[in-house]
XYZ file of C-alpha atoms in Angstrom:
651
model
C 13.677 14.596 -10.423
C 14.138 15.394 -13.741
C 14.501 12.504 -16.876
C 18.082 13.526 -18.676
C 20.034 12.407 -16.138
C 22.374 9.587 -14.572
C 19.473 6.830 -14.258
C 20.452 8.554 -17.202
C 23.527 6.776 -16.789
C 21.468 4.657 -18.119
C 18.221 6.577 -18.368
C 20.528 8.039 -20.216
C 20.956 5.548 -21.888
C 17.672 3.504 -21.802
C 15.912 6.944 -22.493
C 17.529 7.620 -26.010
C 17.122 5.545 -28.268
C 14.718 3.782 -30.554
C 15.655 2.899 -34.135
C 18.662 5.817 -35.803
C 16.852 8.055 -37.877
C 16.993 6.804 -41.581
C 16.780 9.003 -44.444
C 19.989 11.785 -45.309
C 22.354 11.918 -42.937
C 26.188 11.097 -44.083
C 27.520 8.524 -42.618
C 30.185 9.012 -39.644
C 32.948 9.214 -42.416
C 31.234 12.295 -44.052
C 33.677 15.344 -43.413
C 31.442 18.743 -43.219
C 33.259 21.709 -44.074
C 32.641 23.653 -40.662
C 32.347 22.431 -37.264
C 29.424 24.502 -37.544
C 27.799 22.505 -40.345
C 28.404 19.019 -38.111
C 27.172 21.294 -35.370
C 23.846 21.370 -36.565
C 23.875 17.601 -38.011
C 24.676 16.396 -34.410
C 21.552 18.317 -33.064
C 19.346 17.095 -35.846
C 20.682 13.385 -34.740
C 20.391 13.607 -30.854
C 17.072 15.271 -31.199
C 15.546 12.584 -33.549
C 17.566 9.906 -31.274
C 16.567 11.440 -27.673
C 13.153 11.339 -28.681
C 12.840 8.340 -29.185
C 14.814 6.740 -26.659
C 12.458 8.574 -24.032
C 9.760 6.993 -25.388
C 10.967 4.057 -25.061
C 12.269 4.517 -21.720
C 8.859 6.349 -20.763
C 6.433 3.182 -22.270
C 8.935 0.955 -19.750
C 8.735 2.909 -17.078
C 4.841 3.394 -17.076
C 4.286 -0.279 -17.918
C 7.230 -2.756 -16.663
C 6.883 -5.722 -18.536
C 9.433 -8.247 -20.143
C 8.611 -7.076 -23.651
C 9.043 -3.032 -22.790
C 12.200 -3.749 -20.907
C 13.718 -5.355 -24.126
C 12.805 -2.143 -26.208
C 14.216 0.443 -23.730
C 17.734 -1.800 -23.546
C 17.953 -1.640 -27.258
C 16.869 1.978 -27.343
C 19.412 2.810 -25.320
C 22.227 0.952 -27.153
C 21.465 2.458 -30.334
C 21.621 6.173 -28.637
C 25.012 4.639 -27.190
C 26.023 3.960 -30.424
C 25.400 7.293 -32.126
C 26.710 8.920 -29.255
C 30.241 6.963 -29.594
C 29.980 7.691 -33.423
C 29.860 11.600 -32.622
C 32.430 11.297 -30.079
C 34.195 9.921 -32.887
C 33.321 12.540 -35.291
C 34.334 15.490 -33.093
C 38.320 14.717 -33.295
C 37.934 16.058 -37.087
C 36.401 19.469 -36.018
C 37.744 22.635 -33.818
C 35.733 25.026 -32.438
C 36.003 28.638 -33.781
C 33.393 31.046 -31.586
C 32.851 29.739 -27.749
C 29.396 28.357 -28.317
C 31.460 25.692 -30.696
C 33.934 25.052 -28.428
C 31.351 24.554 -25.762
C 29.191 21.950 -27.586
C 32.216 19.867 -28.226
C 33.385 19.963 -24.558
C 30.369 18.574 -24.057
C 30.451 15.814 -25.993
C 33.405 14.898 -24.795
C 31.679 14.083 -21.484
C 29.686 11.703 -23.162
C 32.578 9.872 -22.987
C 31.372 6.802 -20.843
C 30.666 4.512 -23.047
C 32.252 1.312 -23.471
C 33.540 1.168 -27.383
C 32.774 -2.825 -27.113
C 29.256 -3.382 -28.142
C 29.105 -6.213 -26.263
C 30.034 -4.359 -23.034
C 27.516 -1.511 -23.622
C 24.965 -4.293 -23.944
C 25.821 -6.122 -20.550
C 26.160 -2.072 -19.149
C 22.329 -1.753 -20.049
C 20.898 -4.646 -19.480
C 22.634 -4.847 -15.831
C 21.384 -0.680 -15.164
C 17.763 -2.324 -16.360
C 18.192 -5.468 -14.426
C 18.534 -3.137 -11.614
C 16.137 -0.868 -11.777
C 13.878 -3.485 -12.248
C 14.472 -5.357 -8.842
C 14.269 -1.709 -7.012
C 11.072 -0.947 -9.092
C 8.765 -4.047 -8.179
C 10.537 -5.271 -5.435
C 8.220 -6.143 -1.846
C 8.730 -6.387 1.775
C 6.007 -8.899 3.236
C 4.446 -7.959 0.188
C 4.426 -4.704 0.638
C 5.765 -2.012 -1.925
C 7.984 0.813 -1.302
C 5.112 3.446 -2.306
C 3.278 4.094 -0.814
C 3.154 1.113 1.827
C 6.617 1.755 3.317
C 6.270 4.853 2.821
C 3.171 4.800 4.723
C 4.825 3.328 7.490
C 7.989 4.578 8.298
C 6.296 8.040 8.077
C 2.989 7.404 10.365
C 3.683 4.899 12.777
C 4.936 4.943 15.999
C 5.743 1.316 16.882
C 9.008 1.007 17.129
C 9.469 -2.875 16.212
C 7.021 -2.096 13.182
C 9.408 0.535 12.002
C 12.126 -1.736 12.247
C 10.477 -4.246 10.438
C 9.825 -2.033 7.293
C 13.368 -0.466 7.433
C 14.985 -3.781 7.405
C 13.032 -5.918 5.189
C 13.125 -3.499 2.637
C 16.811 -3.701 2.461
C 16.567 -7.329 2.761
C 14.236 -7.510 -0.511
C 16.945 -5.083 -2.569
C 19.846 -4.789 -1.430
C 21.032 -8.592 -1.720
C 19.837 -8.801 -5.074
C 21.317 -5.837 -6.461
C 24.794 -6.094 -4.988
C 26.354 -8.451 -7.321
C 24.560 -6.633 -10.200
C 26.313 -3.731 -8.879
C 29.606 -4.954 -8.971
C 30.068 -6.163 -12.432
C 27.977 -2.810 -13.221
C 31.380 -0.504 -11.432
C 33.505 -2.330 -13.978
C 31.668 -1.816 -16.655
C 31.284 1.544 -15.990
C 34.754 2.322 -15.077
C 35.996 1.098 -18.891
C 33.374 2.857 -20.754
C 35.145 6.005 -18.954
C 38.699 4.491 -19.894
C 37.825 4.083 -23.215
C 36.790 7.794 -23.439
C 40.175 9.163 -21.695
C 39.276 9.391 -18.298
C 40.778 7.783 -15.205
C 37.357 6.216 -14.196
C 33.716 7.173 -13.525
C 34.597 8.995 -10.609
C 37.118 11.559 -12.535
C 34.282 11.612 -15.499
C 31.863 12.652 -12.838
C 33.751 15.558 -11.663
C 34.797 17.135 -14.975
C 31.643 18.813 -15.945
C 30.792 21.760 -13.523
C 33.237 24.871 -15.396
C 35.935 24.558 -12.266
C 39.166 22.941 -11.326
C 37.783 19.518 -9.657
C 39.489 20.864 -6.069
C 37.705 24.023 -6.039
C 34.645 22.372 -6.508
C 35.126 20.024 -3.823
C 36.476 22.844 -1.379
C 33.086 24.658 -2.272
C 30.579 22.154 -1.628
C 32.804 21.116 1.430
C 32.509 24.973 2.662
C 28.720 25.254 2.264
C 28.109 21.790 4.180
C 30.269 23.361 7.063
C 28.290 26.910 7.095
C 25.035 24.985 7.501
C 26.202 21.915 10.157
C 25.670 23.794 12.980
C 21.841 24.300 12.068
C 21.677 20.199 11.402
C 23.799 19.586 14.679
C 20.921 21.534 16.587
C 18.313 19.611 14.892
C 19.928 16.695 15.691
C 20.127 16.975 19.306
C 16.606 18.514 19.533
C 15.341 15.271 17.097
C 17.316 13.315 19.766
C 15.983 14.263 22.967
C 12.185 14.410 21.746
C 12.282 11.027 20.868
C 13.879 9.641 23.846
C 11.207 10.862 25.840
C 8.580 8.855 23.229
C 9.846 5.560 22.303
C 13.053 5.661 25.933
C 16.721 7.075 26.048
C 18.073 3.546 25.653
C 16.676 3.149 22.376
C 16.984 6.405 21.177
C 20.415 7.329 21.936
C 22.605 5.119 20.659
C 26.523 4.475 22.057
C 28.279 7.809 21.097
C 24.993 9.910 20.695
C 24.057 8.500 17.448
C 20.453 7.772 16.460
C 18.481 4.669 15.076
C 18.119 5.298 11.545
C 14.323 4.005 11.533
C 12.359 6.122 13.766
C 13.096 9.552 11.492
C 10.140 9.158 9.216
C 11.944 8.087 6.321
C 13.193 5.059 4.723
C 16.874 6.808 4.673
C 16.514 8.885 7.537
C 16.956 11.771 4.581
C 14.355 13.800 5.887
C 12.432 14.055 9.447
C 9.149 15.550 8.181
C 7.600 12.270 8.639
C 7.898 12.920 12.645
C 6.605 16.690 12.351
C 3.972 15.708 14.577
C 6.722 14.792 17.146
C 9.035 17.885 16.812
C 6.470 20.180 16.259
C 7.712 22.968 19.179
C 4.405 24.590 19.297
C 1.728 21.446 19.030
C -1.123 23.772 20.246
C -0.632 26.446 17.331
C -1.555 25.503 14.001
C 1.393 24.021 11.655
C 1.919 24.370 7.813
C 0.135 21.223 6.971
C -2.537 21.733 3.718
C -3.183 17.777 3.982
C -6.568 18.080 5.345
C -7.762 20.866 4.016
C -6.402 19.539 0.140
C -8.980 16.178 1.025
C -11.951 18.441 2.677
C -11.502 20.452 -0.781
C -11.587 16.992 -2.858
C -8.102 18.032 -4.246
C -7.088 15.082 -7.111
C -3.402 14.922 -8.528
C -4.765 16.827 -11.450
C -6.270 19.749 -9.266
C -2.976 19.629 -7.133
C -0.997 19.898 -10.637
C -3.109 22.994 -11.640
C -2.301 24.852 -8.448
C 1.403 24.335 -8.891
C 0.728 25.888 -12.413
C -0.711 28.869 -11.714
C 2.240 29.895 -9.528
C 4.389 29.467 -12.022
C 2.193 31.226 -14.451
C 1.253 34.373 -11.809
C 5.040 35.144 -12.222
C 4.832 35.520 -16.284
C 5.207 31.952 -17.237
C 3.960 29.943 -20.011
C 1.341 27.759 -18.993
C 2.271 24.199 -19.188
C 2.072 22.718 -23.062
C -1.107 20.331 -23.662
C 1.230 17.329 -23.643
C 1.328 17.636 -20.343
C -2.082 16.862 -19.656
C -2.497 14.573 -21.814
C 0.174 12.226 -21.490
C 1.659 12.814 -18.221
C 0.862 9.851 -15.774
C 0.073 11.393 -12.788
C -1.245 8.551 -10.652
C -0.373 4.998 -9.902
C -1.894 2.265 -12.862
C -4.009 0.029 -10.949
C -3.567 -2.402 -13.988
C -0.018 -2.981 -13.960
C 3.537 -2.683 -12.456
C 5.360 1.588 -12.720
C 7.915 2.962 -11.309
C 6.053 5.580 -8.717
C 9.801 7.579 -8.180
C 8.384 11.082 -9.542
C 10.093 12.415 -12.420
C 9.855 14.814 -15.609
C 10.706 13.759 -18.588
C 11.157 16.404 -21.516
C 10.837 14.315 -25.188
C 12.095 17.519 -27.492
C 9.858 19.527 -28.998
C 8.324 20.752 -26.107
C 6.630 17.455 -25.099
C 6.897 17.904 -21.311
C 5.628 15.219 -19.053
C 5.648 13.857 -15.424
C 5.762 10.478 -13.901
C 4.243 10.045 -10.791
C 2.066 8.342 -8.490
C 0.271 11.464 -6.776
C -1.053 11.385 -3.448
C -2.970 14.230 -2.115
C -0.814 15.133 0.488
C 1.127 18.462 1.625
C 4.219 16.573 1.204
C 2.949 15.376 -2.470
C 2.019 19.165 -3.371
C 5.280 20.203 -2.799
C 6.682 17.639 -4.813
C 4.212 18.684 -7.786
C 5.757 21.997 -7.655
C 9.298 20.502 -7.844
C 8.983 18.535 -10.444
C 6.821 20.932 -12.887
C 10.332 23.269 -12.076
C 11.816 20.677 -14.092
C 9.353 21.310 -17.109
C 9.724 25.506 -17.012
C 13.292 24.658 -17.271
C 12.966 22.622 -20.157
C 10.235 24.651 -21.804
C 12.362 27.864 -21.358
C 15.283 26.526 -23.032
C 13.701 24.535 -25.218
C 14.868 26.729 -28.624
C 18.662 26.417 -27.752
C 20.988 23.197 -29.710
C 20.470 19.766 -28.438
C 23.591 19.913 -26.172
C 22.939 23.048 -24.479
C 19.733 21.720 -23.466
C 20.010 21.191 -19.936
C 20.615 23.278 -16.375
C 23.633 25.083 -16.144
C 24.917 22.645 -13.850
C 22.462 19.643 -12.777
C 22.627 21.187 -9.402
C 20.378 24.205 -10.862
C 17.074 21.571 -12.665
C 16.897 20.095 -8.836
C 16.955 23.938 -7.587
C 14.441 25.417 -9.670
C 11.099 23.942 -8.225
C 12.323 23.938 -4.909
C 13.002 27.947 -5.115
C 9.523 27.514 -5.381
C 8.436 25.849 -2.732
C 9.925 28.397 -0.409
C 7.267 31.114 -1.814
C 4.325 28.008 -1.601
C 5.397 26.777 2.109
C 4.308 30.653 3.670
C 1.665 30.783 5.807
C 0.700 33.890 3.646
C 0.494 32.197 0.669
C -1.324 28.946 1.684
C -4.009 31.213 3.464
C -4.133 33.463 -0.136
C -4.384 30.044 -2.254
C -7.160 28.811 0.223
C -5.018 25.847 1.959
C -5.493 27.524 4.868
C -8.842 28.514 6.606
C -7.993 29.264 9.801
C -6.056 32.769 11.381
C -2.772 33.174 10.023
C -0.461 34.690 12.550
C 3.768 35.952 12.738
C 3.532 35.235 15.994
C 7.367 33.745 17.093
C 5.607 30.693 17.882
C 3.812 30.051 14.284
C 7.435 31.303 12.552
C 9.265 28.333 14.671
C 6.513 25.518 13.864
C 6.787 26.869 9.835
C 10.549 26.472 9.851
C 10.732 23.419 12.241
C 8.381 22.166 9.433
C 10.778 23.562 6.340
C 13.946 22.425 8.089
C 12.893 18.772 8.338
C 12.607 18.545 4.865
C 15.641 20.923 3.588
C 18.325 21.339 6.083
C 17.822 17.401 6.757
C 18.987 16.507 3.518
C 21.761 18.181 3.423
C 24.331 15.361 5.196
C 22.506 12.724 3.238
C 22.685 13.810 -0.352
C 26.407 15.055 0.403
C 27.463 11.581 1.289
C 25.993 8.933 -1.540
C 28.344 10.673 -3.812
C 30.811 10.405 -0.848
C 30.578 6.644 -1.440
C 29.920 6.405 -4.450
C 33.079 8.081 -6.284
C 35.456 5.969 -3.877
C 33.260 3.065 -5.541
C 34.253 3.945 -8.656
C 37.766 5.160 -7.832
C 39.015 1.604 -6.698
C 39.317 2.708 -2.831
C 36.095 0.957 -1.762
C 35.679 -3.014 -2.759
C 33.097 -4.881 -2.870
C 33.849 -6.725 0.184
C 33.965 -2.896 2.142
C 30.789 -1.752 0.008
C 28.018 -1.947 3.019
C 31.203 -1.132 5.835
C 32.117 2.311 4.410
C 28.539 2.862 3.718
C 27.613 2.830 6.885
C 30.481 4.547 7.982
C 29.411 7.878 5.848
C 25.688 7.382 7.369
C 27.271 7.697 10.880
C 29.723 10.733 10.772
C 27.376 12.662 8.271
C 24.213 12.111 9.343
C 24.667 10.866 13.198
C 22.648 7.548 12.862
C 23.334 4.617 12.731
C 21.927 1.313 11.380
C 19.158 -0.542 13.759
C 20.800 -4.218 13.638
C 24.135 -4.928 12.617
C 24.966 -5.565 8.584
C 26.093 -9.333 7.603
C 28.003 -10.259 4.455
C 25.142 -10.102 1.971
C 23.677 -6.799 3.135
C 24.183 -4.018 0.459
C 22.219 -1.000 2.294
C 23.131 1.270 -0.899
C 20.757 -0.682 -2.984
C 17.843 0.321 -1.112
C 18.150 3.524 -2.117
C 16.956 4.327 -5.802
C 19.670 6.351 -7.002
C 22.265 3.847 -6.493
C 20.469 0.995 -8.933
C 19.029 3.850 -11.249
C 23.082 5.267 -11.514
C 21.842 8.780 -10.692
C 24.312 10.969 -9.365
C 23.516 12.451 -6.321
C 25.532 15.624 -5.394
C 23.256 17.694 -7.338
C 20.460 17.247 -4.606
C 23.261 19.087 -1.939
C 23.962 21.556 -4.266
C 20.512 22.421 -5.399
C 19.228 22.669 -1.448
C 22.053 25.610 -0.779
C 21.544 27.552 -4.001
C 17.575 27.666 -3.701
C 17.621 29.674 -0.847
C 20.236 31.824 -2.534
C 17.963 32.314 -5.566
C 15.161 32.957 -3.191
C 17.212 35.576 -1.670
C 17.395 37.313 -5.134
C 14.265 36.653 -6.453
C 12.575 38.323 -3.178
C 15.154 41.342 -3.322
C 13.392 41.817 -6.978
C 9.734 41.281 -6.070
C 10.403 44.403 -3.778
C 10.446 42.001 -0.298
C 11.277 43.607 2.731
C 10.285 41.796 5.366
C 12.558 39.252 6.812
C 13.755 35.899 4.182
C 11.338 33.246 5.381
C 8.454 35.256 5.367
C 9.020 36.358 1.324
C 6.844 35.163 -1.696
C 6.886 35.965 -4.679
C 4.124 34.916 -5.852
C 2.795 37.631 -8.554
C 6.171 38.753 -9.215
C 6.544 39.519 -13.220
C 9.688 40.895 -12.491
C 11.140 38.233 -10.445
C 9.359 35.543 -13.098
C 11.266 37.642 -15.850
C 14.624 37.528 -14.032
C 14.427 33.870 -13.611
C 13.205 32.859 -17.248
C 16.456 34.819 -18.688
C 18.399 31.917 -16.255
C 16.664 29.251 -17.369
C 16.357 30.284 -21.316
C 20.355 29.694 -21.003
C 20.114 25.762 -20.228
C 24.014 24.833 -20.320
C 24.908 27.352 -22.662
C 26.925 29.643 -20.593
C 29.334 28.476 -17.177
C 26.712 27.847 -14.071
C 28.619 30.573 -12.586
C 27.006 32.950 -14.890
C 23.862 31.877 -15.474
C 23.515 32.156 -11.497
C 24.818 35.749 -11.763
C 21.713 36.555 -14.428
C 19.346 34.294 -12.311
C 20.398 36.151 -9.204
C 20.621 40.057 -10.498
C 24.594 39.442 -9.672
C 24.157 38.759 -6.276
C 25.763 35.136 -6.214
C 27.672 32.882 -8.566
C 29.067 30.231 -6.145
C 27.043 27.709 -4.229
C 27.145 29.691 -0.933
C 24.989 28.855 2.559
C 24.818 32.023 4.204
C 21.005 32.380 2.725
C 20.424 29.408 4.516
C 21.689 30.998 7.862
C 19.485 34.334 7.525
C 16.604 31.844 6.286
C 16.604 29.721 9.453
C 17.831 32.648 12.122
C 14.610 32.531 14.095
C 14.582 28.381 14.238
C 18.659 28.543 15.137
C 18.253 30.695 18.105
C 15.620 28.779 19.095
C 16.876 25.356 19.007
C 20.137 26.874 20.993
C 18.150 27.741 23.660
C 16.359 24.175 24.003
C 19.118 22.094 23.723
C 21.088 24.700 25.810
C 23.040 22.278 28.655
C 22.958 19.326 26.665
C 25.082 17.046 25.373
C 24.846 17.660 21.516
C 26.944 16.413 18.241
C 27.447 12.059 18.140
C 30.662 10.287 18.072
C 34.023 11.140 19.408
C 33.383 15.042 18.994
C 30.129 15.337 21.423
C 30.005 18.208 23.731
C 27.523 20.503 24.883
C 25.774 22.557 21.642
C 27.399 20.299 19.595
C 30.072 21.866 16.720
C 31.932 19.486 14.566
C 29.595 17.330 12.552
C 29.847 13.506 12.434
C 32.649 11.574 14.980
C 35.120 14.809 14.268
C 36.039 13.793 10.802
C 36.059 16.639 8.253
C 33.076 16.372 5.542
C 34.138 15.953 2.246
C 37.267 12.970 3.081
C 35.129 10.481 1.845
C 35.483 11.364 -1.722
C 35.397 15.076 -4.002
C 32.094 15.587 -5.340
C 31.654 16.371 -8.659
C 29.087 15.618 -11.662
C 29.284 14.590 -15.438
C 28.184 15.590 -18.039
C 25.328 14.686 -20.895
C 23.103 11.718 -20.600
C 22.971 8.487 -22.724
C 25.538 7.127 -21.061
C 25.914 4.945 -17.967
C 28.839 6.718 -16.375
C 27.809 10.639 -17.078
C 25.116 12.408 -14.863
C 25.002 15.950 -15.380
C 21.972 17.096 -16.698
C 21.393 13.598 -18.466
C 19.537 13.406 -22.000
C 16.798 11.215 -23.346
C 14.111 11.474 -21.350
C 15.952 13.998 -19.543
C 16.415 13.552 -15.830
C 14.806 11.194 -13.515
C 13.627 12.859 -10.672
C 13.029 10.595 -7.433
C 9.661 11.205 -5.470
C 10.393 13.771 -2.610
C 13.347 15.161 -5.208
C 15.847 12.975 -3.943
């Protein structure tokens, strides 16, 4: 996850600020004589600012102590304060070329932030306060990383599964939910105070599209890839009766516990690989071992990720990097272990996170350092143009990645893997059983926390409905259902980081589709032929080159062409039908085992399966949409200061 983002919200917001640069700049009254004079004064400002707010917000977040908390709140006030002061500012200018007009649309989304200082301090000190209790909190002592973790991804108890998924809600969830609620109103009148209905409708104005178009798109790409899910689903569903019974497994209406997935939010399966794998007896895409027998370390694991970056034409990472990154877990003192890069200005680039060696970890390395080529790449454009075309393109980059690094081909040319490598149809199914857990299993989940969360801030869900409805979105997206049932004080949401951390979510569904669709592209240019899930580009100068032109852009143009460049005009709409040719071989396949059985969950179950969740269409619970700049608590988009928390695993 990248730092510039909604934690941004307040990230945003806790990573800008420090003391306001002293020395010549006029004060807010000072009238420039072109908007492209202020312009270049606002840049000089949020630079200076930015920086040090992610400092600030870095030093807390690698050390989480009283005295560090205190700096990052007032860090971020003072960035909230210069940002209302430019917001402010920009009702004396007009833009005159479309780069001007850009920049101050921009701003405008900035527009969260409450204009009482006392309400922007309560707004950051309740998004800290938050954090805070998700950060350290413990169930039976035990952290989230890499205990939980640990657990809901290796064991095979059921009651000890239970255990962890429940007591970690019980340890967060409570505590944040009041928090929480006061935090919604807060929120909701910074975005009054800067014109818009709420934070939902602030949310939803930044992605270069009429608000219902964007919603019908994402809507349209979750139906092209639900049938794939719905056949994971009932595969998932069957295997696992047969381990842990049928009566625990499937659930009244076909739904499944949520705890047995291998995952603390049943967001992705690959936790159970070793229970789905189709083909146990041929050898899966698992570099664990062989990373360990090699004596990988988080720094070896971060060089690998480099050099495929690099073998494509890419800078190599700037010496910042490596020597201020954090890129294991302190043993002397509290972090937050979420991964994330953070990009300071100036090419600083850094990542947070508490590196395991681990396939699973490796792939996250090569997210995350996606972040930093973005950043690095369009690191010479203005202060607000600074950031993905959409935030749905900084989660994408990395992972277009990963689809080269997850080959068999690669992995065996990198040295990961020792043994035969083999297309035979059974080593294809185990390699995208293995790259569906992780990818196509997201896709319900990060579509509905936004689902919730904009009916949060739009007034439809109270407090009082908060865990109800939440629980309701887990069960006709994602066809599982809590373990135990929910009482009063339970507030599920808050066990999830994003939700305390004010990070908006939809960016994770949109990044998943477009990946494969840059993939697509990117392959076509390396001169691929072969079929999609066999391509990498690894090596590719002219795919590297066709990519850096993207990402040079940062917001500077409409997502829509920046994808068009990134793409060699292939797409420019968030589109699943890569994902379909991707995952042919594994869809055919998993419609011939569940073939005769009774597939889908809730009201709409029939054999196959077709209609995701209990029937309802995706997308009622709320239109997606995203924000726009950092700094403050009610914007995502591609967040400032510190630029965009990234969560471990991406999302």
């Amino acid at each position: 996850m990248r730092v510039k983002s909604a934690f941004l919200a307040l990230s945003a917001l806790l990573a800008s600020g420090s003391a306001l640069p002293q020395g010549t700049r006029p004060a807010p009254s000072t009238k420039f004589a072109t908007t492209a004079e202020w312009l270049k004064d606002v840049d000089r400002r949020l630079t200076a600012e930015s920086t040090l707010s992610s400092e600030a917000q870095w030093r807390f977040d690698t050390n989480l102590t009283d005295a560090n908390e205190a700096i990052a709140n007032a860090a971020s006030l003072r960035y909230n304060q210069l940002m209302t002061t430019i917001l402010a500012e920009s009702t004396q200018y007009q833009g005159t070329t479309e780069d001007e007009k850009r920049q101050l649309d921009l701003i405008k989304l900035n527009g969260g932030i409450p204009k009482d200082v006392a309400a922007q301090k309560e707004l950051t000190e309740a998004l800290s306060k938050m954090s805070s209790i998700y950060s350290t909190a413990k169930a039976n002592g035990k952290p989230l990383d890499p205990d939980l973790t640990e657990i809901l991804a290796t064991s095979r108890d059921y009651n000890t599964l239970l255990d962890a998924y429940i007591s970690w809600r019980n340890a967060t969830g409570p505590l944040i939910k009041p928090i929480y609620t006061r935090f919604v109103e807060l929120s909701n009148k910074g975005a009054v105070d800067g014109g818009f209905k709420d934070t939902s409708v602030l949310w939803r104005a930044g992605y270069d599209m009429r608000q219902d178009d964007f919603t019908a798109m994402m809507e349209k790409a979750l139906q092209q890839v639900t049938p794939l899910y719905e056949q994971l689903h009932c595969y998932a569903r069957s295997k696992l009766s047969e381990i842990y019974g049928k009566d625990k497994v499937e659930l009244d209406g076909g739904y499944m516990p949520a705890h047995i997935l291998g995952n603390m939010w049943s967001q992705e399966w690959g936790g159970i690989y070793d229970l789905l794998i189709p083909y146990p007896a041929v050898q899966p895409i698992d570099t664990t071992a062989e990373l360990k027998r090699q004596g990988y370390d988080a720094v070896k694991m971060h060089e690998l990720s480099e050099s495929f970056y690099t073998s494509l034409g890419m800078d190599e990472l700037p010496e910042s990097f490596w020597t201020k990154s954090m890129l294991t877990k302190p043993t002397d003192r509290e972090a937050v272990c979420h991964a994330s890069a953070w990009d300071f200005n100036n090419d600083d680039l850094r990542i947070k996170m508490c590196t395991v060696v681990s396939h699973s970890d490796l792939m996250t390395v090569h997210h995350e350092q996606g972040h930093l080529y973005y950043d690095h790449y369009y690191r010479k454009q203005p202060y607000l143009f600074r950031s993905g075309a959409a935030d749905f393109f900084h989660e994408a980059i990395g992972d277009t990645m990963q689809l080269s690094v997850v080959t068999a081909s690669h992995l065996k040319k990198v040295g990961l893997i020792t043994g035969n490598v083999t297309t035979s149809p059974e080593q294809v199914i185990n390699a995208q059983m293995a790259v569906a857990l992780d990818k196509i299993v997201s896709l319900p989940w990060t579509y509905l926390v936004d689902q919730w969360r904009w009916r949060v801030f739009a007034g439809e869900i109270q407090p009082d409905k908060y865990q109800q409805e939440w629980e309701n979105l887990i069960e006709r997206y994602q066809g599982v259902k809590r373990p135990v049932s929910s009482g009063a004080n339970d507030f599920d949401p808050g066990a999830k980081y994003h939700i305390p951390a004010n990070t908006p979510y939809i960016r994770y569904f949109g990044a998943n589709v477009i990946q494969f669709s840059f993939h697509k592209a990117l392959c076509k240019t390396a001169g691929h032929t072969g079929p999609l899930h066999e391509c990498d580009i690894f090596g590719s100068k002219e795919a590297g080159e066709q990519f850096t032109r993207m990402l040079s852009l940062g917001q500077s143009k409409p997502w829509q062409e920046a994808m068009k460049i990134g793409t060699n005009g292939m797409f420019d709409t968030v589109d699943g039908s890569a994902i379909i040719e991707y995952f042919a071989p594994l869809l055919e396949w998993l419609r011939e085992q569940n073939a005769g059985k009774k597939c889908g969950w809730g009201s709409s179950r029939q054999p196959g399966g077709s209609k995701p969740g209990n029937g309802d269409k995706p997308g009622n619970g709320g239109k997606p949409g995203q924000g726009g700049k950092p700094g403050n608590p009610g914007s995502p988009g591609s967040g400032k200061p510190g630029h965009g928390k990234c969560p471990s695993k991406k999302y």
